[in-house]
Each structure stands twice: as structure tokens, then as C-alpha cells.
Amino acid sequence: MARIDDGIRRLARDMAETMYEAPGIGLAATQVDVHLRLIVVDASETRDQLLVLINPEIETQEGSQKCEEGCLSVPGIYDRVERAEHVVVRYLDLDGREQAVAASGLLAVCLQHEIDHLQGRVFVEHLSQLKQLRIRNKLAKQARITA
Ligand code: K1U
Ligand code: ZN
């Protein structure tokens, strides 16, 4: 069993608070400028099924689905992304125990989105070059307006 220190527990708690307040269904440590492989997710309707995943790795993926995504790091941009329909993700929990979660639907999408963040990828990189160009132009325009 791995030892998880109190700093990691505090980080996970703060990230969960940020995610619920946003509101969002997931958050990766890299989004709050912490370069650790840690994500929090809660894709439940009741907002009471928090998962904290340390060192998450996709073990298996099957099928495909297209789901609308947004991103707290790319505000105002939403689009449909094709991802695996079912995934099994292995991770360590806050007690340092190895766990696995089998997910489908929105939870599977959210896990893939957050694990992408840990690799420095954002969902728009799954879109066509043309869509990415349009998004870049839109963000540049927004930046000019707010400057
Ligand atoms: O990682 C992030 O940027 C958070 C992002 C995660 C995500 C959204 C949609 C599909 C996959 C992953 C968000 O949570 S954006 C906000 C959002 O989609 C939402 C907020 C409240 C309720 C339901 C959805
Ligand atoms: Zn995101």
C-alpha cells in the first residue's frame, strides 16, 4: 500500500471544492497548476459520488460514444467529442490502496477528459483542424474584448 501524505489529501479536498463550486463534473491537478497525477470527478446527478484518483491509468476501453464536452480551462467552448463508451481505470485512492473503476456514459467521458488533462491535452484537440482554428479565433477575439 502506497503512503499518501496529508498535502495530497488537502489538495484533493480543495480541488473537489473548486469542482463543485465551478460547477463542474471533474478537475485535474494540472488545471490548478499542480503537476501531480491526481483528478477528482463526480458525474452523478445527486453530486454526492466524489471519486479521487491518484495516478489514474486507463486499463481497458471499449466501444465509442459522442458526447458534448466543456472545459473549465477553455470557458465558453462546447463541442461533441468521440471517446470510448466503457473504460476501466486503475488508480490509488487516498488511503494508498489500488482500486479500479468500471465506467460508462458520462463518467467514462469525464475520466477520459481528466486523464487527458494530466497529459497536457484539452478536449478541443480531439476536434477537426477547422474547428480548432475557429475556436482559436473565437478565444483570440474574446481576449481582445476583455483586454
Ligand atoms: O475538466 C474540466 O475542465 C471540467 C469539465 C469536465 C467535463 C465536462 C463535460 C464532459 C467531460 C468532462 C466540466 O465539468 S465543464 C462543466 C460541466 O460540463 C458541467 C457542470 C455541471 C453539471 C454538469 C456538467
Ligand atoms: Zn477540462
mmCIF file with all atom_site columns, C-alpha atoms and ligand atoms in Angstrom:
data_model
loop_
_atom_site.group_PDB
_atom_site.id
_atom_site.type_symbol
_atom_site.label_atom_id
_atom_site.label_alt_id
_atom_site.label_comp_id
_atom_site.label_asym_id
_atom_site.label_entity_id
_atom_site.label_seq_id
_atom_site.pdbx_PDB_ins_code
_atom_site.Cartn_x
_atom_site.Cartn_y
_atom_site.Cartn_z
_atom_site.occupancy
_atom_site.B_iso_or_equiv
_atom_site.pdbx_formal_charge
_atom_site.auth_seq_id
_atom_site.auth_comp_id
_atom_site.auth_asym_id
_atom_site.auth_atom_id
_atom_site.pdbx_PDB_model_num
ATOM   1   C  CA  . MET A 1 1   ? 0.000   0.000  0.000   1.00 0.00 ? 1   MET A CA  1
ATOM   2   C  CA  . ALA A 1 2   ? 1.409   3.415  -1.008  1.00 0.00 ? 2   ALA A CA  1
ATOM   3   C  CA  . ARG A 1 3   ? 1.666   6.216  1.590   1.00 0.00 ? 3   ARG A CA  1
ATOM   4   C  CA  . ILE A 1 4   ? -0.391  9.279  0.687   1.00 0.00 ? 4   ILE A CA  1
ATOM   5   C  CA  . ASP A 1 5   ? 0.657   12.384 2.608   1.00 0.00 ? 5   ASP A CA  1
ATOM   6   C  CA  . ASP A 1 6   ? -1.654  14.995 4.135   1.00 0.00 ? 6   ASP A CA  1
ATOM   7   C  CA  . GLY A 1 7   ? -0.722  17.578 1.475   1.00 0.00 ? 7   GLY A CA  1
ATOM   8   C  CA  . ILE A 1 8   ? -2.281  15.337 -1.179  1.00 0.00 ? 8   ILE A CA  1
ATOM   9   C  CA  . ARG A 1 9   ? -5.438  14.915 0.944   1.00 0.00 ? 9   ARG A CA  1
ATOM   10  C  CA  . ARG A 1 10  ? -5.715  18.714 1.344   1.00 0.00 ? 10  ARG A CA  1
ATOM   11  C  CA  . LEU A 1 11  ? -5.158  19.213 -2.402  1.00 0.00 ? 11  LEU A CA  1
ATOM   12  C  CA  . ALA A 1 12  ? -7.887  16.655 -3.227  1.00 0.00 ? 12  ALA A CA  1
ATOM   13  C  CA  . ARG A 1 13  ? -10.313 18.353 -0.803  1.00 0.00 ? 13  ARG A CA  1
ATOM   14  C  CA  . ASP A 1 14  ? -9.582  21.827 -2.268  1.00 0.00 ? 14  ASP A CA  1
ATOM   15  C  CA  . MET A 1 15  ? -9.938  20.516 -5.829  1.00 0.00 ? 15  MET A CA  1
ATOM   16  C  CA  . ALA A 1 16  ? -13.279 18.871 -5.021  1.00 0.00 ? 16  ALA A CA  1
ATOM   17  C  CA  . GLU A 1 17  ? -14.490 22.167 -3.516  1.00 0.00 ? 17  GLU A CA  1
ATOM   18  C  CA  . THR A 1 18  ? -13.373 24.050 -6.658  1.00 0.00 ? 18  THR A CA  1
ATOM   19  C  CA  . MET A 1 19  ? -15.071 21.476 -8.912  1.00 0.00 ? 19  MET A CA  1
ATOM   20  C  CA  . TYR A 1 20  ? -18.399 21.621 -7.047  1.00 0.00 ? 20  TYR A CA  1
ATOM   21  C  CA  . GLU A 1 21  ? -18.324 25.436 -6.889  1.00 0.00 ? 21  GLU A CA  1
ATOM   22  C  CA  . ALA A 1 22  ? -17.479 25.891 -10.598 1.00 0.00 ? 22  ALA A CA  1
ATOM   23  C  CA  . PRO A 1 23  ? -19.733 23.861 -11.109 1.00 0.00 ? 23  PRO A CA  1
ATOM   24  C  CA  . GLY A 1 24  ? -18.020 21.036 -12.913 1.00 0.00 ? 24  GLY A CA  1
ATOM   25  C  CA  . ILE A 1 25  ? -18.032 17.249 -13.053 1.00 0.00 ? 25  ILE A CA  1
ATOM   26  C  CA  . GLY A 1 26  ? -14.260 16.850 -12.911 1.00 0.00 ? 26  GLY A CA  1
ATOM   27  C  CA  . LEU A 1 27  ? -10.975 18.619 -12.303 1.00 0.00 ? 27  LEU A CA  1
ATOM   28  C  CA  . ALA A 1 28  ? -7.340  17.641 -12.866 1.00 0.00 ? 28  ALA A CA  1
ATOM   29  C  CA  . ALA A 1 29  ? -4.447  18.871 -10.698 1.00 0.00 ? 29  ALA A CA  1
ATOM   30  C  CA  . THR A 1 30  ? -2.752  20.311 -13.800 1.00 0.00 ? 30  THR A CA  1
ATOM   31  C  CA  . GLN A 1 31  ? -5.739  22.683 -14.178 1.00 0.00 ? 31  GLN A CA  1
ATOM   32  C  CA  . VAL A 1 32  ? -4.877  24.285 -10.840 1.00 0.00 ? 32  VAL A CA  1
ATOM   33  C  CA  . ASP A 1 33  ? -1.180  24.378 -11.781 1.00 0.00 ? 33  ASP A CA  1
ATOM   34  C  CA  . VAL A 1 34  ? -0.187  21.438 -9.608  1.00 0.00 ? 34  VAL A CA  1
ATOM   35  C  CA  . HIS A 1 35  ? 1.901   18.962 -11.550 1.00 0.00 ? 35  HIS A CA  1
ATOM   36  C  CA  . LEU A 1 36  ? 0.747   15.781 -9.855  1.00 0.00 ? 36  LEU A CA  1
ATOM   37  C  CA  . ARG A 1 37  ? -1.248  12.927 -11.398 1.00 0.00 ? 37  ARG A CA  1
ATOM   38  C  CA  . LEU A 1 38  ? -4.426  13.494 -9.409  1.00 0.00 ? 38  LEU A CA  1
ATOM   39  C  CA  . ILE A 1 39  ? -8.010  14.003 -10.586 1.00 0.00 ? 39  ILE A CA  1
ATOM   40  C  CA  . VAL A 1 40  ? -11.373 14.428 -8.893  1.00 0.00 ? 40  VAL A CA  1
ATOM   41  C  CA  . VAL A 1 41  ? -14.654 13.511 -10.605 1.00 0.00 ? 41  VAL A CA  1
ATOM   42  C  CA  . ASP A 1 42  ? -18.338 13.438 -9.731  1.00 0.00 ? 42  ASP A CA  1
ATOM   43  C  CA  . ALA A 1 43  ? -20.609 12.846 -12.713 1.00 0.00 ? 43  ALA A CA  1
ATOM   44  C  CA  . SER A 1 44  ? -23.608 11.859 -10.567 1.00 0.00 ? 44  SER A CA  1
ATOM   45  C  CA  . GLU A 1 45  ? -26.880 13.791 -10.754 1.00 0.00 ? 45  GLU A CA  1
ATOM   46  C  CA  . THR A 1 46  ? -27.015 13.920 -6.969  1.00 0.00 ? 46  THR A CA  1
ATOM   47  C  CA  . ARG A 1 47  ? -23.465 15.362 -6.782  1.00 0.00 ? 47  ARG A CA  1
ATOM   48  C  CA  . ASP A 1 48  ? -22.556 13.032 -3.927  1.00 0.00 ? 48  ASP A CA  1
ATOM   49  C  CA  . GLN A 1 49  ? -20.342 10.430 -5.617  1.00 0.00 ? 49  GLN A CA  1
ATOM   50  C  CA  . LEU A 1 50  ? -16.925 12.006 -5.447  1.00 0.00 ? 50  LEU A CA  1
ATOM   51  C  CA  . LEU A 1 51  ? -14.015 9.938  -6.736  1.00 0.00 ? 51  LEU A CA  1
ATOM   52  C  CA  . VAL A 1 52  ? -10.423 10.963 -6.036  1.00 0.00 ? 52  VAL A CA  1
ATOM   53  C  CA  . LEU A 1 53  ? -7.983  9.167  -8.332  1.00 0.00 ? 53  LEU A CA  1
ATOM   54  C  CA  . ILE A 1 54  ? -4.221  9.244  -7.864  1.00 0.00 ? 54  ILE A CA  1
ATOM   55  C  CA  . ASN A 1 55  ? -2.064  8.006  -10.777 1.00 0.00 ? 55  ASN A CA  1
ATOM   56  C  CA  . PRO A 1 56  ? -5.119  7.043  -12.869 1.00 0.00 ? 56  PRO A CA  1
ATOM   57  C  CA  . GLU A 1 57  ? -4.426  4.809  -15.865 1.00 0.00 ? 57  GLU A CA  1
ATOM   58  C  CA  . ILE A 1 58  ? -6.917  3.587  -18.441 1.00 0.00 ? 58  ILE A CA  1
ATOM   59  C  CA  . GLU A 1 59  ? -6.589  -0.181 -18.365 1.00 0.00 ? 59  GLU A CA  1
ATOM   60  C  CA  . THR A 1 60  ? -9.239  -1.095 -20.938 1.00 0.00 ? 60  THR A CA  1
ATOM   61  C  CA  . GLN A 1 61  ? -11.522 0.813  -23.269 1.00 0.00 ? 61  GLN A CA  1
ATOM   62  C  CA  . GLU A 1 62  ? -14.352 -0.384 -25.482 1.00 0.00 ? 62  GLU A CA  1
ATOM   63  C  CA  . GLY A 1 63  ? -16.922 0.987  -27.893 1.00 0.00 ? 63  GLY A CA  1
ATOM   64  C  CA  . SER A 1 64  ? -17.425 4.615  -28.779 1.00 0.00 ? 64  SER A CA  1
ATOM   65  C  CA  . GLN A 1 65  ? -19.794 7.446  -27.941 1.00 0.00 ? 65  GLN A CA  1
ATOM   66  C  CA  . LYS A 1 66  ? -20.130 11.092 -28.906 1.00 0.00 ? 66  LYS A CA  1
ATOM   67  C  CA  . CYS A 1 67  ? -20.852 13.428 -26.036 1.00 0.00 ? 67  CYS A CA  1
ATOM   68  C  CA  . GLU A 1 68  ? -20.916 17.219 -25.639 1.00 0.00 ? 68  GLU A CA  1
ATOM   69  C  CA  . GLU A 1 69  ? -17.951 18.433 -23.580 1.00 0.00 ? 69  GLU A CA  1
ATOM   70  C  CA  . GLY A 1 70  ? -16.981 21.683 -21.970 1.00 0.00 ? 70  GLY A CA  1
ATOM   71  C  CA  . CYS A 1 71  ? -13.846 22.568 -20.050 1.00 0.00 ? 71  CYS A CA  1
ATOM   72  C  CA  . LEU A 1 72  ? -13.185 24.856 -17.101 1.00 0.00 ? 72  LEU A CA  1
ATOM   73  C  CA  . SER A 1 73  ? -9.833  25.707 -18.775 1.00 0.00 ? 73  SER A CA  1
ATOM   74  C  CA  . VAL A 1 74  ? -11.485 26.680 -22.090 1.00 0.00 ? 74  VAL A CA  1
ATOM   75  C  CA  . PRO A 1 75  ? -14.537 28.664 -20.937 1.00 0.00 ? 75  PRO A CA  1
ATOM   76  C  CA  . GLY A 1 76  ? -17.412 29.191 -23.337 1.00 0.00 ? 76  GLY A CA  1
ATOM   77  C  CA  . ILE A 1 77  ? -16.411 26.412 -25.752 1.00 0.00 ? 77  ILE A CA  1
ATOM   78  C  CA  . TYR A 1 78  ? -18.558 23.270 -26.053 1.00 0.00 ? 78  TYR A CA  1
ATOM   79  C  CA  . ASP A 1 79  ? -18.499 20.564 -28.697 1.00 0.00 ? 79  ASP A CA  1
ATOM   80  C  CA  . ARG A 1 80  ? -19.167 16.898 -29.257 1.00 0.00 ? 80  ARG A CA  1
ATOM   81  C  CA  . VAL A 1 81  ? -16.166 14.607 -28.877 1.00 0.00 ? 81  VAL A CA  1
ATOM   82  C  CA  . GLU A 1 82  ? -15.863 10.932 -29.760 1.00 0.00 ? 82  GLU A CA  1
ATOM   83  C  CA  . ARG A 1 83  ? -14.470 8.797  -26.948 1.00 0.00 ? 83  ARG A CA  1
ATOM   84  C  CA  . ALA A 1 84  ? -14.635 5.237  -25.636 1.00 0.00 ? 84  ALA A CA  1
ATOM   85  C  CA  . GLU A 1 85  ? -18.048 4.224  -24.276 1.00 0.00 ? 85  GLU A CA  1
ATOM   86  C  CA  . HIS A 1 86  ? -16.715 1.963  -21.494 1.00 0.00 ? 86  HIS A CA  1
ATOM   87  C  CA  . VAL A 1 87  ? -13.430 2.253  -19.631 1.00 0.00 ? 87  VAL A CA  1
ATOM   88  C  CA  . VAL A 1 88  ? -11.757 0.564  -16.702 1.00 0.00 ? 88  VAL A CA  1
ATOM   89  C  CA  . VAL A 1 89  ? -9.437  2.937  -14.857 1.00 0.00 ? 89  VAL A CA  1
ATOM   90  C  CA  . ARG A 1 90  ? -6.914  1.781  -12.262 1.00 0.00 ? 90  ARG A CA  1
ATOM   91  C  CA  . TYR A 1 91  ? -5.795  4.246  -9.594  1.00 0.00 ? 91  TYR A CA  1
ATOM   92  C  CA  . LEU A 1 92  ? -4.722  4.711  -5.984  1.00 0.00 ? 92  LEU A CA  1
ATOM   93  C  CA  . ASP A 1 93  ? -7.272  6.051  -3.516  1.00 0.00 ? 93  ASP A CA  1
ATOM   94  C  CA  . LEU A 1 94  ? -6.499  8.493  -0.680  1.00 0.00 ? 94  LEU A CA  1
ATOM   95  C  CA  . ASP A 1 95  ? -5.570  5.549  1.580   1.00 0.00 ? 95  ASP A CA  1
ATOM   96  C  CA  . GLY A 1 96  ? -2.958  4.458  -0.967  1.00 0.00 ? 96  GLY A CA  1
ATOM   97  C  CA  . ARG A 1 97  ? -4.949  1.349  -1.944  1.00 0.00 ? 97  ARG A CA  1
ATOM   98  C  CA  . GLU A 1 98  ? -5.090  0.143  -5.540  1.00 0.00 ? 98  GLU A CA  1
ATOM   99  C  CA  . GLN A 1 99  ? -8.597  0.463  -6.931  1.00 0.00 ? 99  GLN A CA  1
ATOM   100 C  CA  . ALA A 1 100 ? -10.329 0.121  -10.292 1.00 0.00 ? 100 ALA A CA  1
ATOM   101 C  CA  . VAL A 1 101 ? -13.474 1.812  -11.531 1.00 0.00 ? 101 VAL A CA  1
ATOM   102 C  CA  . ALA A 1 102 ? -15.515 0.487  -14.458 1.00 0.00 ? 102 ALA A CA  1
ATOM   103 C  CA  . ALA A 1 103 ? -17.354 3.403  -16.040 1.00 0.00 ? 103 ALA A CA  1
ATOM   104 C  CA  . SER A 1 104 ? -19.744 4.020  -18.922 1.00 0.00 ? 104 SER A CA  1
ATOM   105 C  CA  . GLY A 1 105 ? -21.505 7.047  -20.357 1.00 0.00 ? 105 GLY A CA  1
ATOM   106 C  CA  . LEU A 1 106 ? -20.787 10.461 -18.819 1.00 0.00 ? 106 LEU A CA  1
ATOM   107 C  CA  . LEU A 1 107 ? -18.490 9.130  -16.081 1.00 0.00 ? 107 LEU A CA  1
ATOM   108 C  CA  . ALA A 1 108 ? -16.372 7.364  -18.725 1.00 0.00 ? 108 ALA A CA  1
ATOM   109 C  CA  . VAL A 1 109 ? -16.227 10.592 -20.775 1.00 0.00 ? 109 VAL A CA  1
ATOM   110 C  CA  . CYS A 1 110 ? -15.268 12.615 -17.718 1.00 0.00 ? 110 CYS A CA  1
ATOM   111 C  CA  . LEU A 1 111 ? -12.492 10.201 -16.691 1.00 0.00 ? 111 LEU A CA  1
ATOM   112 C  CA  . GLN A 1 112 ? -11.013 10.308 -20.211 1.00 0.00 ? 112 GLN A CA  1
ATOM   113 C  CA  . HIS A 1 113 ? -11.268 14.134 -20.283 1.00 0.00 ? 113 HIS A CA  1
ATOM   114 C  CA  . GLU A 1 114 ? -9.464  14.460 -16.918 1.00 0.00 ? 114 GLU A CA  1
ATOM   115 C  CA  . ILE A 1 115 ? -6.765  11.888 -17.746 1.00 0.00 ? 115 ILE A CA  1
ATOM   116 C  CA  . ASP A 1 116 ? -6.154  13.860 -20.971 1.00 0.00 ? 116 ASP A CA  1
ATOM   117 C  CA  . HIS A 1 117 ? -5.538  16.960 -18.812 1.00 0.00 ? 117 HIS A CA  1
ATOM   118 C  CA  . LEU A 1 118 ? -2.804  15.080 -16.922 1.00 0.00 ? 118 LEU A CA  1
ATOM   119 C  CA  . GLN A 1 119 ? -1.110  14.566 -20.314 1.00 0.00 ? 119 GLN A CA  1
ATOM   120 C  CA  . GLY A 1 120 ? -1.470  18.261 -21.167 1.00 0.00 ? 120 GLY A CA  1
ATOM   121 C  CA  . ARG A 1 121 ? -4.315  17.640 -23.615 1.00 0.00 ? 121 ARG A CA  1
ATOM   122 C  CA  . VAL A 1 122 ? -7.587  19.568 -23.786 1.00 0.00 ? 122 VAL A CA  1
ATOM   123 C  CA  . PHE A 1 123 ? -10.783 18.269 -25.416 1.00 0.00 ? 123 PHE A CA  1
ATOM   124 C  CA  . VAL A 1 124 ? -10.567 20.642 -28.393 1.00 0.00 ? 124 VAL A CA  1
ATOM   125 C  CA  . GLU A 1 125 ? -7.522  18.663 -29.586 1.00 0.00 ? 125 GLU A CA  1
ATOM   126 C  CA  . HIS A 1 126 ? -9.960  15.845 -30.427 1.00 0.00 ? 126 HIS A CA  1
ATOM   127 C  CA  . LEU A 1 127 ? -11.802 18.111 -32.884 1.00 0.00 ? 127 LEU A CA  1
ATOM   128 C  CA  . SER A 1 128 ? -11.042 18.714 -36.587 1.00 0.00 ? 128 SER A CA  1
ATOM   129 C  CA  . GLN A 1 129 ? -8.309  21.214 -37.575 1.00 0.00 ? 129 GLN A CA  1
ATOM   130 C  CA  . LEU A 1 130 ? -11.014 23.530 -38.923 1.00 0.00 ? 130 LEU A CA  1
ATOM   131 C  CA  . LYS A 1 131 ? -12.945 23.510 -35.641 1.00 0.00 ? 131 LYS A CA  1
ATOM   132 C  CA  . GLN A 1 132 ? -9.713  24.092 -33.703 1.00 0.00 ? 132 GLN A CA  1
ATOM   133 C  CA  . LEU A 1 133 ? -8.920  27.091 -35.911 1.00 0.00 ? 133 LEU A CA  1
ATOM   134 C  CA  . ARG A 1 134 ? -12.412 28.542 -35.333 1.00 0.00 ? 134 ARG A CA  1
ATOM   135 C  CA  . ILE A 1 135 ? -12.046 28.050 -31.564 1.00 0.00 ? 135 ILE A CA  1
ATOM   136 C  CA  . ARG A 1 136 ? -8.604  29.736 -31.579 1.00 0.00 ? 136 ARG A CA  1
ATOM   137 C  CA  . ASN A 1 137 ? -10.097 32.712 -33.455 1.00 0.00 ? 137 ASN A CA  1
ATOM   138 C  CA  . LYS A 1 138 ? -13.043 32.905 -31.046 1.00 0.00 ? 138 LYS A CA  1
ATOM   139 C  CA  . LEU A 1 139 ? -10.744 32.818 -27.998 1.00 0.00 ? 139 LEU A CA  1
ATOM   140 C  CA  . ALA A 1 140 ? -8.438  35.466 -29.535 1.00 0.00 ? 140 ALA A CA  1
ATOM   141 C  CA  . LYS A 1 141 ? -11.479 37.687 -30.170 1.00 0.00 ? 141 LYS A CA  1
ATOM   142 C  CA  . GLN A 1 142 ? -12.704 37.184 -26.574 1.00 0.00 ? 142 GLN A CA  1
ATOM   143 C  CA  . ALA A 1 143 ? -9.215  38.072 -25.286 1.00 0.00 ? 143 ALA A CA  1
ATOM   144 C  CA  . ARG A 1 144 ? -9.189  41.304 -27.364 1.00 0.00 ? 144 ARG A CA  1
ATOM   145 C  CA  . ILE A 1 145 ? -12.622 42.288 -25.994 1.00 0.00 ? 145 ILE A CA  1
ATOM   146 C  CA  . THR A 1 146 ? -11.618 41.701 -22.356 1.00 0.00 ? 146 THR A CA  1
ATOM   147 C  CA  . ALA A 1 147 ? -8.199  43.435 -22.709 1.00 0.00 ? 147 ALA A CA  1
HETATM 148 O  O1  . K1U B 2 .   ? -12.040 19.196 -16.542 1.00 0.00 ? 1   K1U B O1  1
HETATM 149 C  C1  . K1U B 2 .   ? -12.792 20.138 -16.704 1.00 0.00 ? 1   K1U B C1  1
HETATM 150 O  O2  . K1U B 2 .   ? -12.458 21.104 -17.396 1.00 0.00 ? 1   K1U B O2  1
HETATM 151 C  C2  . K1U B 2 .   ? -14.166 20.091 -16.104 1.00 0.00 ? 1   K1U B C2  1
HETATM 152 C  C3  . K1U B 2 .   ? -15.231 19.720 -17.126 1.00 0.00 ? 1   K1U B C3  1
HETATM 153 C  C4  . K1U B 2 .   ? -15.265 18.216 -17.250 1.00 0.00 ? 1   K1U B C4  1
HETATM 154 C  C5  . K1U B 2 .   ? -16.116 17.621 -18.328 1.00 0.00 ? 1   K1U B C5  1
HETATM 155 C  C6  . K1U B 2 .   ? -17.257 18.214 -18.834 1.00 0.00 ? 1   K1U B C6  1
HETATM 156 C  C7  . K1U B 2 .   ? -18.014 17.615 -19.811 1.00 0.00 ? 1   K1U B C7  1
HETATM 157 C  C8  . K1U B 2 .   ? -17.641 16.387 -20.294 1.00 0.00 ? 1   K1U B C8  1
HETATM 158 C  C9  . K1U B 2 .   ? -16.499 15.809 -19.812 1.00 0.00 ? 1   K1U B C9  1
HETATM 159 C  C10 . K1U B 2 .   ? -15.748 16.411 -18.821 1.00 0.00 ? 1   K1U B C10 1
HETATM 160 C  C11 . K1U B 2 .   ? -16.558 20.277 -16.647 1.00 0.00 ? 1   K1U B C11 1
HETATM 161 O  O3  . K1U B 2 .   ? -17.081 19.837 -15.687 1.00 0.00 ? 1   K1U B O3  1
HETATM 162 S  S1  . K1U B 2 .   ? -17.265 21.564 -17.546 1.00 0.00 ? 1   K1U B S1  1
HETATM 163 C  C12 . K1U B 2 .   ? -18.820 21.848 -16.718 1.00 0.00 ? 1   K1U B C12 1
HETATM 164 C  C13 . K1U B 2 .   ? -19.847 20.814 -16.998 1.00 0.00 ? 1   K1U B C13 1
HETATM 165 O  O4  . K1U B 2 .   ? -19.776 20.158 -18.009 1.00 0.00 ? 1   K1U B O4  1
HETATM 166 C  C14 . K1U B 2 .   ? -20.962 20.538 -16.061 1.00 0.00 ? 1   K1U B C14 1
HETATM 167 C  C15 . K1U B 2 .   ? -21.172 21.281 -14.944 1.00 0.00 ? 1   K1U B C15 1
HETATM 168 C  C16 . K1U B 2 .   ? -22.220 20.982 -14.076 1.00 0.00 ? 1   K1U B C16 1
HETATM 169 C  C17 . K1U B 2 .   ? -23.059 19.952 -14.331 1.00 0.00 ? 1   K1U B C17 1
HETATM 170 C  C18 . K1U B 2 .   ? -22.872 19.205 -15.468 1.00 0.00 ? 1   K1U B C18 1
HETATM 171 C  C19 . K1U B 2 .   ? -21.834 19.488 -16.340 1.00 0.00 ? 1   K1U B C19 1
HETATM 172 ZN ZN  . ZN  B 3 .   ? -11.230 20.234 -18.943 1.00 0.00 ? 2   ZN  B ZN  1
#
